[in-house]
Amino acid sequence: MKISLRYKILISFSCVFFIGIIVLIYSTEKIINNNNQYIIEKEMKQVRKDIDIYLKQYFILNNTEPNKSIFKVEGKNITEELSYKIGDEISLYSDAGEILWDSYGHRDDKDSTEDLKLALEGKTSYSINKKNNKFFVNLSYPINLNEKNIGILRYTRDYTKFYSGSNHIISTIKIIACSLFFFIVLLSSMLTQHITRPIINLQEASKKIKQGDFEVDVCITSKDEIGELAKSFKSMVETIKDQIITIKRDRDALREVEMSRKVFFDNVTHELKTPITTILGYSEIIEDNGFTEEEFFKKGIAHIRQESERLNRMVVELLDLSKNTYKDFSYEFDFIDLSRILNITCEEMFIKARRYNITIQSNIEGNINIKADKDKLKQIFINIIDNSIKYGYVNSTIKVNAYKKYSKAIIEVIDEGEGIDLKDIENIFQPFFRVDKKLSREKGGNGLGLSIVKTIVEKHNGQVHIKSKVKEWTKVTIEFPLL
């Protein structure tokens, strides 16, 4: 068992002072409690004397002969006057223990009745009771006047403040004792720290590591905290080595990200350059020739308008992609009925699909509730269905399915078209990637739609997958977590 010198010293000092503090606290509590009982007992004796004097004077002044029935007749006046003079609760009982009168107008059942039982046996007794953080003292004794037992009197006083003061003293002593104990332990720890001089070896090793030399040899074999520290130090050195390797790997990954970013901007430049070049070319020709050839003029204006629209769409999609990718871009998440939004989208896209004699067949389960941004959710559905319309066969059918499976909402969009080759599916979500660039330009596509879709889906903690068979079909599956 590994027990260090520092640990031994700390245990020795701690045990001595701990025992001393326990003895101090116990002795203090014992003395204070004994003193409290002495004070209470002395006060109870004095109270009984005062009550006996009052009762004798009461019967003399009222010219009344004390007997067992007197408490039933005069008990109310007696308890009220006694309570008023003494300032505490008074209860009167018959010699059989039946309560007759109470100065507070209710039965005295808030604590134990051990003192009352002893009073029924002809003894004077008091009890200390605690209830709801309050302390009460009950004094019960038989009243004997003219050698006659006419009943039992019970006196109750609230000693909460008295005991609170005593408890405060005890608590203060405990706090001081504990503070002293911890201070001594801390001081002992500081002293023993000077004994552990082998730590200097670790300091020298740290200097070598600071200079970049991680091949350090810490020769500390003690079976105490220093030995454990040496092992931890060696482990730390190995961890630092691993971290350096990780940093280098992250650096390489960062370079790859930079390269991807460069490729992205190169693609942006290229894609922007094509429509701009077309627009400038036709503009210059029209400017030079004027309105000499009506057919060429109309053709040029049509190209300029077409390329301008494509350029505008590209800029809007680039801004959309940038906003959705930016980590601090805010989404307005709310509880959404996905079924309703998807049904509305299918109805809206039906008009565009009808131009190509394409039918949208929807099979959407009701009450699919998720937490999402309503506008972004609709943007996803429009983009996917729009792609199915653009690249689907004429006179074909687009199937839109939505259902709940386990804890997920599943949306499927299946079209009949050219399909996508397996090697292209791996890159389909990359910005500006297009399976057929010529066809995409003709259809008005910029290769950004699916990138935006993937980004929005991931922001909703969802997933998007694409499966396809060339010349037959393409299936897009989106999954969102249910509420």
Coordinates of C-alpha atoms in Angstrom, one line a residue:
M1 CA 0.0 0.0 0.0
K2 CA 1.4 3.4 -1.1
I3 CA 1.4 5.8 1.9
S4 CA 3.5 8.9 1.4
L5 CA 5.3 10.9 4.1
R6 CA 3.1 13.9 3.5
Y7 CA 0.0 11.7 3.9
K8 CA 1.3 10.2 7.2
I9 CA 1.9 13.7 8.6
L10 CA -1.4 15.0 7.5
I11 CA -3.2 12.0 9.0
S12 CA -1.4 12.3 12.3
F13 CA -2.1 16.0 12.6
S14 CA -5.7 15.6 11.4
C15 CA -6.5 12.8 13.8
V16 CA -5.1 14.7 16.8
F17 CA -7.0 17.9 16.1
F18 CA -10.1 16.0 15.0
I19 CA -10.3 14.2 18.3
G20 CA -9.7 17.4 20.2
I21 CA -12.4 19.3 18.3
I22 CA -14.9 16.5 18.8
V23 CA -14.2 16.5 22.6
L24 CA -14.5 20.3 22.6
I25 CA -17.8 20.3 20.8
Y26 CA -19.2 17.4 22.9
S27 CA -18.1 19.0 26.2
T28 CA -19.6 22.4 25.2
E29 CA -22.9 20.9 24.2
K30 CA -23.0 18.9 27.4
I31 CA -22.3 22.0 29.6
I32 CA -24.8 24.2 27.7
N33 CA -27.6 21.6 27.9
N34 CA -27.0 21.0 31.6
N35 CA -27.1 24.7 32.2
N36 CA -30.3 25.0 30.2
Q37 CA -32.0 22.3 32.3
Y38 CA -30.8 24.0 35.5
I39 CA -32.3 27.3 34.4
I40 CA -35.6 25.7 33.2
E41 CA -35.9 23.7 36.4
K42 CA -35.3 26.8 38.6
E43 CA -37.8 28.8 36.6
M44 CA -40.4 26.1 36.8
K45 CA -40.1 26.0 40.6
Q46 CA -40.6 29.7 40.7
V47 CA -43.6 29.6 38.4
R48 CA -45.2 27.0 40.6
K49 CA -44.7 29.2 43.6
D50 CA -46.3 32.1 41.8
I51 CA -49.3 30.1 40.6
D52 CA -49.9 28.6 44.1
I53 CA -49.8 32.1 45.6
Y54 CA -52.2 33.4 43.0
L55 CA -54.7 30.5 43.5
K56 CA -54.7 31.0 47.3
Q57 CA -55.3 34.7 46.9
Y58 CA -58.0 34.1 44.3
F59 CA -60.1 31.8 46.6
I60 CA -59.6 34.1 49.5
L61 CA -60.6 37.3 47.6
N62 CA -63.6 35.5 46.1
N63 CA -64.5 33.8 49.4
T64 CA -64.7 30.5 47.6
E65 CA -64.1 27.1 49.1
P66 CA -61.7 25.1 46.9
N67 CA -63.2 21.8 45.7
K68 CA -63.2 19.5 42.7
S69 CA -66.0 21.3 40.9
I70 CA -64.5 24.8 41.3
F71 CA -62.4 24.4 38.2
K72 CA -65.5 23.6 36.1
V73 CA -67.3 26.7 37.4
E74 CA -64.4 29.3 37.8
G75 CA -61.8 27.6 35.5
K76 CA -62.3 30.1 32.7
N77 CA -61.6 33.1 34.9
I78 CA -58.7 31.4 36.6
T79 CA -56.9 30.4 33.3
E80 CA -57.5 33.8 31.7
E81 CA -56.2 35.8 34.6
L82 CA -53.3 33.5 35.2
S83 CA -52.3 33.6 31.6
Y84 CA -52.6 37.4 31.5
K85 CA -50.4 37.8 34.6
I86 CA -47.8 35.2 33.7
G87 CA -47.9 35.7 29.9
D88 CA -47.9 32.0 29.0
E89 CA -50.5 29.3 28.4
I90 CA -52.4 27.7 31.3
S91 CA -54.6 24.6 31.1
L92 CA -56.8 23.1 33.8
Y93 CA -57.6 19.4 34.1
S94 CA -59.8 17.4 36.4
D95 CA -58.1 15.0 38.8
A96 CA -59.0 12.3 36.3
G97 CA -57.0 14.0 33.5
E98 CA -60.0 15.5 31.6
I99 CA -59.2 19.0 30.2
L100 CA -61.6 21.6 31.6
W101 CA -60.3 25.0 30.4
D102 CA -57.4 26.3 28.3
S103 CA -56.3 29.9 28.1
Y104 CA -55.9 29.7 24.4
G105 CA -59.3 28.1 23.8
H106 CA -58.1 24.8 22.4
R107 CA -56.9 21.4 23.7
D108 CA -53.2 21.2 24.4
D109 CA -52.3 18.3 22.0
K110 CA -49.3 19.8 20.3
D111 CA -46.8 17.7 22.2
S112 CA -46.3 14.8 24.5
T113 CA -48.3 14.3 27.7
E114 CA -45.7 12.5 29.8
D115 CA -45.7 15.3 32.3
L116 CA -49.5 15.2 32.6
K117 CA -49.4 11.4 33.3
L118 CA -47.0 11.9 36.1
A119 CA -49.2 14.7 37.5
L120 CA -52.1 12.3 37.6
E121 CA -49.9 10.1 39.8
G122 CA -49.5 13.0 42.2
K123 CA -46.1 14.1 41.0
T124 CA -44.7 17.4 39.8
S125 CA -43.2 17.1 36.4
Y126 CA -42.0 19.1 33.4
S127 CA -41.1 18.1 29.9
I128 CA -39.1 19.7 27.1
N129 CA -40.7 19.3 23.7
K130 CA -39.5 20.3 20.2
K131 CA -42.0 20.8 17.4
N132 CA -41.5 22.6 14.1
N133 CA -38.2 24.1 15.2
K134 CA -39.8 25.4 18.3
F135 CA -39.1 24.4 21.9
F136 CA -41.9 24.3 24.6
V137 CA -41.6 23.4 28.3
N138 CA -44.7 21.9 30.0
L139 CA -45.0 22.0 33.8
S140 CA -47.8 19.8 35.2
Y141 CA -48.6 19.2 38.9
P142 CA -51.7 18.4 41.1
I143 CA -53.2 21.4 43.0
N144 CA -53.7 20.6 46.6
L145 CA -55.5 23.2 48.7
N146 CA -56.6 22.5 52.3
E147 CA -55.2 19.0 51.8
K148 CA -57.6 18.5 48.9
N149 CA -56.7 17.6 45.3
I150 CA -59.0 19.8 43.2
G151 CA -57.4 19.1 39.8
I152 CA -54.3 19.4 37.7
L153 CA -52.7 22.6 36.3
R154 CA -50.5 22.5 33.3
Y155 CA -48.3 25.5 32.4
T156 CA -46.7 25.9 29.0
R157 CA -43.9 28.3 28.1
D158 CA -42.2 29.0 24.7
Y159 CA -38.4 28.5 25.1
T160 CA -37.6 28.9 21.4
K161 CA -35.5 32.0 21.8
F162 CA -33.7 30.6 24.8
Y163 CA -32.7 27.4 22.9
S164 CA -31.9 29.4 19.7
G165 CA -29.4 31.4 21.7
S166 CA -27.8 28.2 23.0
N167 CA -27.8 26.6 19.6
H168 CA -26.2 29.7 18.1
I169 CA -23.4 29.4 20.6
I170 CA -22.9 25.7 19.8
S171 CA -23.0 26.4 16.0
T172 CA -20.5 29.2 16.4
I173 CA -18.1 27.0 18.3
K174 CA -18.5 24.3 15.7
I175 CA -17.7 26.7 12.8
I176 CA -14.7 28.1 14.7
A177 CA -13.5 24.5 15.4
C178 CA -14.0 23.3 11.8
S179 CA -12.2 26.5 10.5
L180 CA -9.3 25.9 12.8
F181 CA -9.2 22.2 11.8
F182 CA -9.0 23.1 8.1
F183 CA -6.5 25.8 8.7
I184 CA -4.2 23.3 10.5
V185 CA -4.6 20.8 7.8
L186 CA -3.7 23.4 5.2
L187 CA -0.7 24.5 7.2
S188 CA 0.5 21.0 7.5
S189 CA 0.1 20.5 3.8
M190 CA 2.2 23.5 3.1
L191 CA 4.9 22.4 5.4
T192 CA 5.1 18.9 4.0
Q193 CA 5.3 20.3 0.5
H194 CA 8.8 21.5 1.3
I195 CA 9.8 18.0 2.1
T196 CA 9.0 16.7 -1.4
R197 CA 12.1 18.1 -3.0
P198 CA 12.3 15.5 -5.8
I199 CA 9.8 17.7 -7.6
I200 CA 12.9 19.6 -8.8
N201 CA 13.6 16.7 -11.2
L202 CA 10.2 17.2 -12.8
Q203 CA 10.9 20.9 -13.1
E204 CA 14.1 20.2 -15.1
A205 CA 12.2 17.8 -17.3
S206 CA 9.6 20.5 -17.9
K207 CA 12.4 22.9 -19.1
K208 CA 13.5 20.4 -21.7
I209 CA 10.0 20.0 -22.9
K210 CA 9.7 23.7 -23.2
Q211 CA 12.7 23.7 -25.5
G212 CA 11.0 21.1 -27.7
D213 CA 12.8 18.0 -26.4
F214 CA 10.1 15.5 -25.6
E215 CA 12.5 12.6 -25.1
V216 CA 12.8 13.2 -21.3
D217 CA 13.6 10.6 -18.7
V218 CA 12.1 11.2 -15.3
C219 CA 13.9 9.0 -12.8
I220 CA 11.6 9.2 -9.8
T221 CA 10.6 5.8 -8.4
S222 CA 9.2 6.7 -4.9
K223 CA 6.0 5.0 -3.9
D224 CA 4.2 8.2 -2.8
E225 CA 2.6 11.2 -4.4
I226 CA 5.9 12.2 -6.1
G227 CA 6.1 8.8 -7.7
E228 CA 2.5 9.1 -8.9
L229 CA 3.2 12.6 -10.1
A230 CA 6.2 11.3 -12.1
K231 CA 4.0 8.7 -13.8
S232 CA 1.4 11.4 -14.6
F233 CA 4.1 13.6 -16.0
K234 CA 5.3 10.9 -18.3
S235 CA 1.7 10.3 -19.4
M236 CA 1.3 14.0 -20.0
V237 CA 4.4 14.0 -22.2
E238 CA 2.9 11.2 -24.3
T239 CA -0.4 13.1 -24.5
I240 CA 1.4 16.2 -25.7
K241 CA 3.1 14.1 -28.4
D242 CA -0.3 12.8 -29.5
Q243 CA -1.8 16.3 -29.5
I244 CA 1.0 17.5 -31.7
I245 CA 0.3 14.7 -34.2
T246 CA -3.4 15.7 -34.0
I247 CA -2.6 19.3 -34.6
K248 CA -0.5 18.4 -37.7
R249 CA -3.4 16.3 -38.9
D250 CA -5.8 19.1 -38.4
R251 CA -3.4 21.5 -40.2
D252 CA -3.5 19.2 -43.2
A253 CA -7.3 19.0 -43.0
L254 CA -7.4 22.8 -42.9
R255 CA -5.3 23.0 -46.0
E256 CA -7.7 20.6 -47.7
V257 CA -10.5 22.9 -46.6
E258 CA -8.7 25.9 -48.1
M259 CA -8.2 24.0 -51.3
S260 CA -11.9 23.2 -51.4
R261 CA -12.7 26.8 -50.8
K262 CA -10.4 27.8 -53.6
V263 CA -12.1 25.3 -55.9
F264 CA -15.4 26.7 -54.8
F265 CA -14.5 30.3 -55.6
D266 CA -12.9 29.2 -58.9
N267 CA -16.3 27.6 -59.8
V268 CA -18.1 30.7 -58.7
T269 CA -15.8 32.8 -60.9
H270 CA -16.3 30.5 -63.8
E271 CA -20.0 30.3 -63.5
L272 CA -20.4 34.0 -63.1
K273 CA -18.0 34.7 -66.0
T274 CA -20.1 32.7 -68.6
P275 CA -23.4 34.7 -68.4
I276 CA -21.5 37.9 -68.0
T277 CA -19.5 37.2 -71.1
T278 CA -22.6 36.4 -73.0
I279 CA -24.4 39.5 -71.9
L280 CA -21.4 41.7 -72.7
G281 CA -21.0 40.1 -76.1
Y282 CA -24.5 40.6 -77.3
S283 CA -24.6 44.1 -75.7
E284 CA -21.6 45.2 -77.7
I285 CA -22.9 43.8 -81.0
I286 CA -26.3 45.5 -80.5
E287 CA -24.6 48.7 -79.6
D288 CA -22.4 48.6 -82.7
N289 CA -25.0 47.5 -85.2
G290 CA -28.1 49.1 -83.6
F291 CA -31.5 47.9 -84.7
T292 CA -30.4 46.8 -88.2
E293 CA -31.5 43.2 -88.0
E294 CA -34.7 42.7 -86.1
E295 CA -34.3 38.9 -85.8
F296 CA -30.7 39.2 -84.4
F297 CA -31.8 42.0 -82.1
K298 CA -34.6 39.9 -80.7
K299 CA -32.3 36.9 -80.4
G300 CA -29.7 39.0 -78.6
I301 CA -32.2 40.6 -76.2
A302 CA -33.6 37.1 -75.4
H303 CA -30.1 35.8 -74.6
I304 CA -29.3 38.8 -72.5
R305 CA -32.5 38.4 -70.6
Q306 CA -32.0 34.6 -70.2
E307 CA -28.4 34.9 -69.0
S308 CA -29.4 37.8 -66.7
E309 CA -32.1 35.7 -65.1
R310 CA -29.6 32.8 -64.7
L311 CA -27.1 35.2 -63.2
N312 CA -29.7 36.5 -60.8
R313 CA -30.7 33.0 -59.8
M314 CA -27.1 32.1 -59.2
V315 CA -26.4 35.1 -57.0
V316 CA -29.6 34.5 -55.0
E317 CA -28.6 30.8 -54.5
L318 CA -25.1 31.7 -53.6
L319 CA -26.3 34.1 -50.9
D320 CA -28.8 31.5 -49.7
L321 CA -26.0 28.9 -49.5
S322 CA -23.8 31.3 -47.7
K323 CA -26.5 32.2 -45.1
N324 CA -27.5 28.6 -44.4
T325 CA -23.9 27.5 -44.1
Y326 CA -23.0 30.3 -41.7
K327 CA -23.1 28.9 -38.2
D328 CA -24.6 32.0 -36.5
F329 CA -27.4 32.4 -39.1
S330 CA -30.7 32.3 -37.1
Y331 CA -33.4 29.8 -37.9
E332 CA -36.9 30.5 -36.6
F333 CA -37.7 27.0 -35.2
D334 CA -41.3 26.3 -34.2
F335 CA -43.6 23.3 -33.9
I336 CA -44.6 22.5 -37.5
D337 CA -47.1 20.2 -39.1
L338 CA -44.9 18.8 -41.8
S339 CA -47.8 17.0 -43.5
R340 CA -49.7 20.3 -44.1
I341 CA -46.6 22.1 -45.6
L342 CA -45.8 19.1 -47.9
N343 CA -49.4 18.9 -49.1
I344 CA -49.4 22.6 -49.9
T345 CA -46.1 22.4 -51.7
C346 CA -47.3 19.5 -53.9
E347 CA -50.4 21.5 -54.8
E348 CA -48.3 24.5 -55.8
M349 CA -45.8 22.4 -57.8
F350 CA -48.6 20.6 -59.6
I351 CA -49.1 23.6 -62.0
K352 CA -45.4 23.5 -63.1
A353 CA -45.5 19.7 -63.5
R354 CA -48.6 19.9 -65.7
R355 CA -46.6 21.8 -68.3
Y356 CA -44.5 18.7 -68.9
N357 CA -47.5 16.3 -68.6
I358 CA -46.0 15.1 -65.3
T359 CA -48.3 14.0 -62.5
I360 CA -47.5 14.4 -58.8
Q361 CA -48.9 11.6 -56.8
S362 CA -48.8 12.2 -53.0
N363 CA -49.3 9.8 -50.2
I364 CA -48.7 11.9 -47.0
E365 CA -49.5 10.6 -43.6
G366 CA -51.3 13.2 -41.4
N367 CA -50.1 14.8 -38.2
I368 CA -46.3 14.5 -38.8
N369 CA -45.1 17.1 -36.3
I370 CA -41.5 18.3 -36.1
K371 CA -39.6 21.3 -34.8
A372 CA -38.4 23.3 -37.8
D373 CA -38.2 26.6 -39.7
K374 CA -41.4 26.7 -41.8
D375 CA -39.9 28.7 -44.7
K376 CA -36.7 26.6 -44.8
L377 CA -38.7 23.4 -44.8
K378 CA -40.8 24.5 -47.7
Q379 CA -37.7 25.6 -49.6
I380 CA -36.4 22.0 -49.3
F381 CA -39.6 20.5 -50.7
I382 CA -39.8 23.0 -53.6
N383 CA -36.1 22.3 -54.5
I384 CA -36.4 18.5 -54.5
I385 CA -39.8 18.4 -56.3
D386 CA -38.6 21.1 -58.8
N387 CA -35.5 18.9 -59.6
S388 CA -37.8 15.9 -60.2
I389 CA -39.8 18.0 -62.6
K390 CA -36.8 19.3 -64.5
Y391 CA -35.0 16.0 -64.9
G392 CA -38.0 13.6 -65.1
Y393 CA -39.4 12.2 -68.2
V394 CA -42.4 13.8 -69.9
N395 CA -45.7 12.0 -69.2
S396 CA -44.2 10.5 -66.1
T397 CA -45.2 10.4 -62.4
I398 CA -43.5 11.9 -59.4
K399 CA -44.4 10.1 -56.1
V400 CA -44.2 12.0 -52.9
N401 CA -44.5 9.9 -49.7
A402 CA -44.3 11.0 -46.1
Y403 CA -44.7 8.8 -43.0
K404 CA -43.6 8.3 -39.5
K405 CA -41.1 5.5 -38.7
Y406 CA -39.9 5.0 -35.1
S407 CA -38.8 8.5 -33.9
K408 CA -38.3 9.9 -37.4
A409 CA -40.3 11.6 -40.1
I410 CA -39.5 10.2 -43.5
I411 CA -40.1 12.1 -46.8
E412 CA -39.5 10.3 -50.1
V413 CA -39.6 12.0 -53.6
I414 CA -39.4 9.4 -56.4
D415 CA -39.3 10.5 -60.1
E416 CA -39.0 8.6 -63.4
G417 CA -36.1 10.1 -65.4
E418 CA -32.5 9.8 -66.6
G419 CA -31.3 8.9 -63.1
I420 CA -27.8 9.5 -61.7
D421 CA -24.7 7.3 -62.0
L422 CA -23.4 5.8 -58.7
K423 CA -20.0 7.6 -59.1
D424 CA -21.9 11.0 -59.4
I425 CA -24.1 10.4 -56.4
E426 CA -21.0 10.8 -54.1
N427 CA -20.5 14.3 -55.3
I428 CA -24.1 15.3 -56.0
F429 CA -24.3 17.6 -52.9
Q430 CA -21.1 19.5 -53.7
P431 CA -21.6 23.1 -54.8
F432 CA -21.7 23.6 -58.6
F433 CA -21.5 19.9 -59.3
R434 CA -23.8 18.8 -62.2
V435 CA -24.2 15.4 -63.8
D436 CA -24.9 17.0 -67.2
K437 CA -23.7 20.6 -67.3
K438 CA -25.3 21.3 -70.7
L439 CA -28.7 19.9 -69.6
S440 CA -28.5 21.8 -66.3
R441 CA -27.9 25.1 -68.0
E442 CA -30.8 24.4 -70.4
K443 CA -33.0 23.6 -67.4
G444 CA -31.8 26.7 -65.5
G445 CA -29.8 24.8 -62.9
N446 CA -26.6 26.1 -61.2
G447 CA -25.6 23.1 -59.2
L448 CA -26.3 24.8 -55.9
G449 CA -29.8 23.6 -55.0
L450 CA -28.9 20.2 -53.5
S451 CA -26.0 21.9 -51.5
I452 CA -28.6 24.3 -50.0
V453 CA -31.0 21.4 -49.3
K454 CA -28.3 19.4 -47.5
T455 CA -27.2 22.4 -45.4
I456 CA -30.8 23.2 -44.3
V457 CA -31.6 19.5 -43.5
E458 CA -28.4 19.2 -41.3
K459 CA -29.4 22.4 -39.5
H460 CA -32.6 20.6 -38.5
N461 CA -30.6 17.6 -37.2
G462 CA -31.8 15.6 -40.2
Q463 CA -30.3 13.5 -43.1
V464 CA -30.7 13.4 -46.8
H465 CA -29.9 10.4 -49.1
I466 CA -30.2 9.8 -52.8
K467 CA -30.5 6.5 -54.6
S468 CA -30.9 6.2 -58.4
K469 CA -30.9 3.8 -61.3
V470 CA -29.7 5.2 -64.6
K471 CA -32.4 5.7 -67.3
E472 CA -35.1 4.6 -64.8
W473 CA -35.6 6.4 -61.5
T474 CA -34.2 8.6 -58.8
K475 CA -35.3 8.5 -55.1
V476 CA -34.5 11.3 -52.6
T477 CA -35.1 10.4 -48.9
I478 CA -35.1 13.0 -46.2
E479 CA -35.3 12.2 -42.4
F480 CA -36.2 14.6 -39.6
P481 CA -36.5 13.8 -35.9
L482 CA -40.1 13.8 -34.6
L483 CA -41.2 15.8 -31.6

